[in-house]
Short mmCIF file of C-alpha atoms in Angstrom, two decimals:
data_model
loop_
_atom_site.label_atom_id
_atom_site.label_comp_id
_atom_site.label_asym_id
_atom_site.label_seq_id
_atom_site.Cartn_x
_atom_site.Cartn_y
_atom_site.Cartn_z
CA MET X 1 0.03 0.00 -0.05
CA ILE X 2 0.99 3.56 -0.70
CA ASN X 3 1.45 5.75 2.31
CA ILE X 4 1.70 9.58 1.80
CA VAL X 5 3.56 11.26 4.74
CA LEU X 6 3.36 15.03 4.93
CA TYR X 7 5.90 16.63 7.34
CA GLN X 8 4.35 19.79 8.65
CA PRO X 9 2.23 20.77 5.70
CA GLU X 10 1.47 24.58 5.64
CA ILE X 11 -1.01 25.05 2.79
CA PRO X 12 -4.47 23.51 3.15
CA GLN X 13 -5.27 23.51 -0.65
CA ASN X 14 -2.22 21.31 -1.17
CA THR X 15 -3.22 18.84 1.51
CA GLY X 16 -6.69 18.77 0.18
CA ASN X 17 -5.52 17.98 -3.37
CA ILE X 18 -3.23 15.28 -1.77
CA ILE X 19 -6.21 13.75 0.08
CA ARG X 20 -8.11 13.68 -3.22
CA THR X 21 -5.22 11.71 -5.00
CA ALA X 22 -4.98 9.42 -1.87
CA MET X 23 -8.64 8.55 -2.25
CA ALA X 24 -8.28 7.98 -6.00
CA ILE X 25 -5.50 5.42 -5.50
CA GLY X 26 -6.41 3.89 -2.19
CA ALA X 27 -3.47 5.30 -0.28
CA ARG X 28 -3.27 6.40 3.42
CA VAL X 29 -2.24 9.91 4.55
CA HIS X 30 -0.13 10.57 7.60
CA LEU X 31 0.19 14.20 8.78
CA ILE X 32 3.03 15.28 10.95
CA LYS X 33 2.23 18.27 13.18
CA PRO X 34 2.31 21.15 13.49
CA LEU X 35 0.03 21.68 10.61
CA GLY X 36 -0.52 25.16 9.01
CA PHE X 37 -4.31 24.79 9.07
CA SER X 38 -7.03 22.70 10.69
CA LEU X 39 -8.59 19.65 9.11
CA ASP X 40 -12.02 21.36 8.93
CA GLU X 41 -10.75 24.48 7.14
CA LYS X 42 -12.97 25.48 4.13
CA SER X 43 -10.12 25.52 1.56
CA LEU X 44 -8.92 22.10 2.62
CA LEU X 45 -12.38 20.66 2.31
CA ARG X 46 -12.94 22.25 -0.89
CA ALA X 47 -9.78 20.90 -2.42
CA SER X 48 -10.29 17.40 -1.11
CA MET X 49 -14.12 17.59 -2.18
CA ASP X 50 -16.11 15.06 -0.30
CA TYR X 51 -13.29 12.47 -0.35
CA ILE X 52 -11.76 13.40 3.04
CA ASP X 53 -14.17 11.02 4.83
CA GLU X 54 -13.02 8.17 2.55
CA VAL X 55 -9.31 8.36 3.33
CA ASP X 56 -7.53 6.87 6.23
CA ILE X 57 -5.81 10.05 7.77
CA THR X 58 -3.61 9.83 10.77
CA GLU X 59 -2.13 12.82 12.66
CA TYR X 60 1.14 12.66 14.65
CA GLU X 61 2.39 15.08 17.25
CA ASP X 62 5.86 15.11 15.60
CA TYR X 63 8.28 13.15 13.71
CA GLN X 64 9.28 10.85 16.55
CA ASP X 65 5.61 10.21 17.23
CA PHE X 66 5.33 8.95 13.62
CA LEU X 67 8.36 6.76 14.03
CA ILE X 68 7.14 5.15 17.20
CA LYS X 69 3.72 4.38 15.63
CA ASN X 70 5.13 3.13 12.37
CA PRO X 71 8.23 1.23 13.38
CA ASN X 72 10.39 -0.22 10.68
CA CYS X 73 8.31 1.24 7.95
CA ASN X 74 9.71 1.29 4.38
CA LEU X 75 10.30 5.10 4.46
CA PHE X 76 11.40 7.23 1.46
CA PHE X 77 12.01 10.95 1.71
CA VAL X 78 11.40 13.05 -1.35
CA THR X 79 13.85 16.07 -1.36
CA ARG X 80 15.67 18.11 -3.87
CA TYR X 81 18.95 17.28 -2.02
CA ALA X 82 18.83 13.53 -3.18
CA SER X 83 21.12 12.33 -5.79
CA SER X 84 18.99 9.35 -6.81
CA VAL X 85 15.90 9.90 -9.04
CA HIS X 86 12.69 8.60 -7.69
CA SER X 87 12.06 6.24 -10.75
CA ASP X 88 15.40 4.56 -10.06
CA PHE X 89 13.94 2.84 -6.91
CA ASP X 90 11.95 -0.48 -7.02
CA PHE X 91 8.40 -0.07 -5.75
CA SER X 92 6.93 -3.00 -7.74
CA ASP X 93 6.14 -5.33 -4.81
CA VAL X 94 2.43 -4.88 -4.23
CA THR X 95 2.64 -6.87 -0.92
CA LYS X 96 4.84 -4.06 0.62
CA ASP X 97 3.84 -0.87 2.33
CA TYR X 98 5.76 2.13 0.87
CA TYR X 99 5.80 5.28 2.84
CA PHE X 100 6.81 8.50 0.97
CA MET X 101 7.46 11.51 3.11
CA PHE X 102 7.22 15.02 1.74
CA GLY X 103 8.39 18.20 3.49
CA LYS X 104 6.61 21.42 4.32
CA GLU X 105 6.14 23.85 1.36
CA SER X 106 8.39 26.52 2.69
CA SER X 107 11.45 24.43 3.72
CA GLY X 108 11.05 20.83 2.99
CA ILE X 109 12.25 17.96 5.26
CA PRO X 110 14.87 19.10 7.76
CA TYR X 111 18.49 18.21 7.40
CA ASP X 112 18.46 16.37 10.74
CA ILE X 113 15.98 13.73 9.31
CA LEU X 114 17.50 13.64 5.89
CA LYS X 115 21.14 13.07 6.95
CA ASP X 116 20.20 9.75 8.68
CA HIS X 117 18.78 8.20 5.57
CA PRO X 118 21.08 8.65 2.60
CA ASP X 119 19.88 5.48 0.70
CA SER X 120 16.31 6.40 1.09
CA LEU X 121 16.40 9.91 -0.61
CA LEU X 122 14.41 10.45 -3.84
CA ARG X 123 14.63 13.31 -6.35
CA ILE X 124 12.35 14.48 -8.90
CA PRO X 125 14.32 15.76 -11.77
CA MET X 126 13.81 19.44 -12.85
CA MET X 127 15.67 22.29 -14.24
CA ILE X 128 18.86 23.29 -12.46
CA ASN X 129 17.42 26.68 -11.56
CA ALA X 130 14.18 25.40 -10.08
CA ARG X 131 13.97 25.16 -6.26
CA SER X 132 10.89 22.90 -6.16
CA LEU X 133 7.70 21.68 -7.51
CA ASN X 134 4.23 22.23 -5.97
CA LEU X 135 3.71 19.84 -3.08
CA SER X 136 0.62 18.07 -4.35
CA ASN X 137 2.10 17.61 -7.88
CA SER X 138 5.27 16.16 -6.30
CA VAL X 139 3.14 13.68 -4.43
CA ALA X 140 1.32 12.66 -7.64
CA ILE X 141 4.49 12.22 -9.53
CA VAL X 142 6.04 9.99 -6.98
CA VAL X 143 3.14 7.88 -6.06
CA TYR X 144 2.11 7.34 -9.69
CA GLU X 145 5.65 6.05 -10.54
CA ALA X 146 5.32 3.57 -7.75
CA LEU X 147 1.83 2.58 -9.00
CA ARG X 148 3.17 2.30 -12.47
CA GLN X 149 5.72 -0.08 -11.34
CA GLN X 150 2.92 -2.04 -9.56
CA GLU X 151 1.08 -2.09 -12.89
CA TYR X 152 -1.75 -0.06 -11.27
CA TYR X 153 -2.64 -2.98 -9.06
CA ASN X 154 -6.31 -2.64 -7.87
CA LEU X 155 -6.93 0.44 -9.84
CA ALA X 156 -9.28 0.76 -12.69
CA THR X 157 -7.63 1.32 -16.10
CA PHE X 158 -11.04 2.05 -17.84
CA GLU X 159 -14.05 4.21 -17.13
CA THR X 160 -16.03 2.64 -14.39
CA ILE X 161 -18.62 5.34 -13.53
CA LYS X 162 -20.20 6.14 -16.98
CA GLY X 163 -19.30 2.71 -18.39
CA GLU X 164 -16.39 1.40 -20.39
CA ASP X 165 -17.96 2.09 -23.80
CA PHE X 166 -19.24 5.61 -22.87
CA LEU X 167 -17.42 7.29 -25.78
CA LYS X 168 -18.96 4.89 -28.22
CA LYS X 169 -22.40 5.98 -26.93
CA VAL X 170 -21.90 9.70 -27.25
CA GLY X 171 -23.48 11.38 -30.28
CA LYS X 172 -25.69 8.42 -31.20
#
């Protein structure tokens, strides 16, 4: 299972979009405090639509609380300071739980956390003068790479709401 770990997220719209992505892929969301908003904030609810109630969301008091409650988790850290590209890692085992940590929008994941995990640091390639990507976009890039490697296990690869042959029906 995919686990999205947000370290002290600051912008409710980003977290709302991430919750929406988590619902669409069946992922869990882990929020490490302090948060820059409350979970009932209008902008978070608007961005997550009505999906917030369908996602397993766990809050933690701090990073240590997260580690205590998720011992020995398969944790990867997404940071611009990594030298390995996110797609170079093998996430193909659908029986494993993968945890992807993303840092807060203003400053990322602290050095004190990153320095202890050099083999678990992932980088999303970008232009040399770019500091970062939007947080919710970064989450989507990384988790969909893991899902691609898992051949989109348990995800629909065809239209299920309006029917697989919806486009054939339109205009007739």
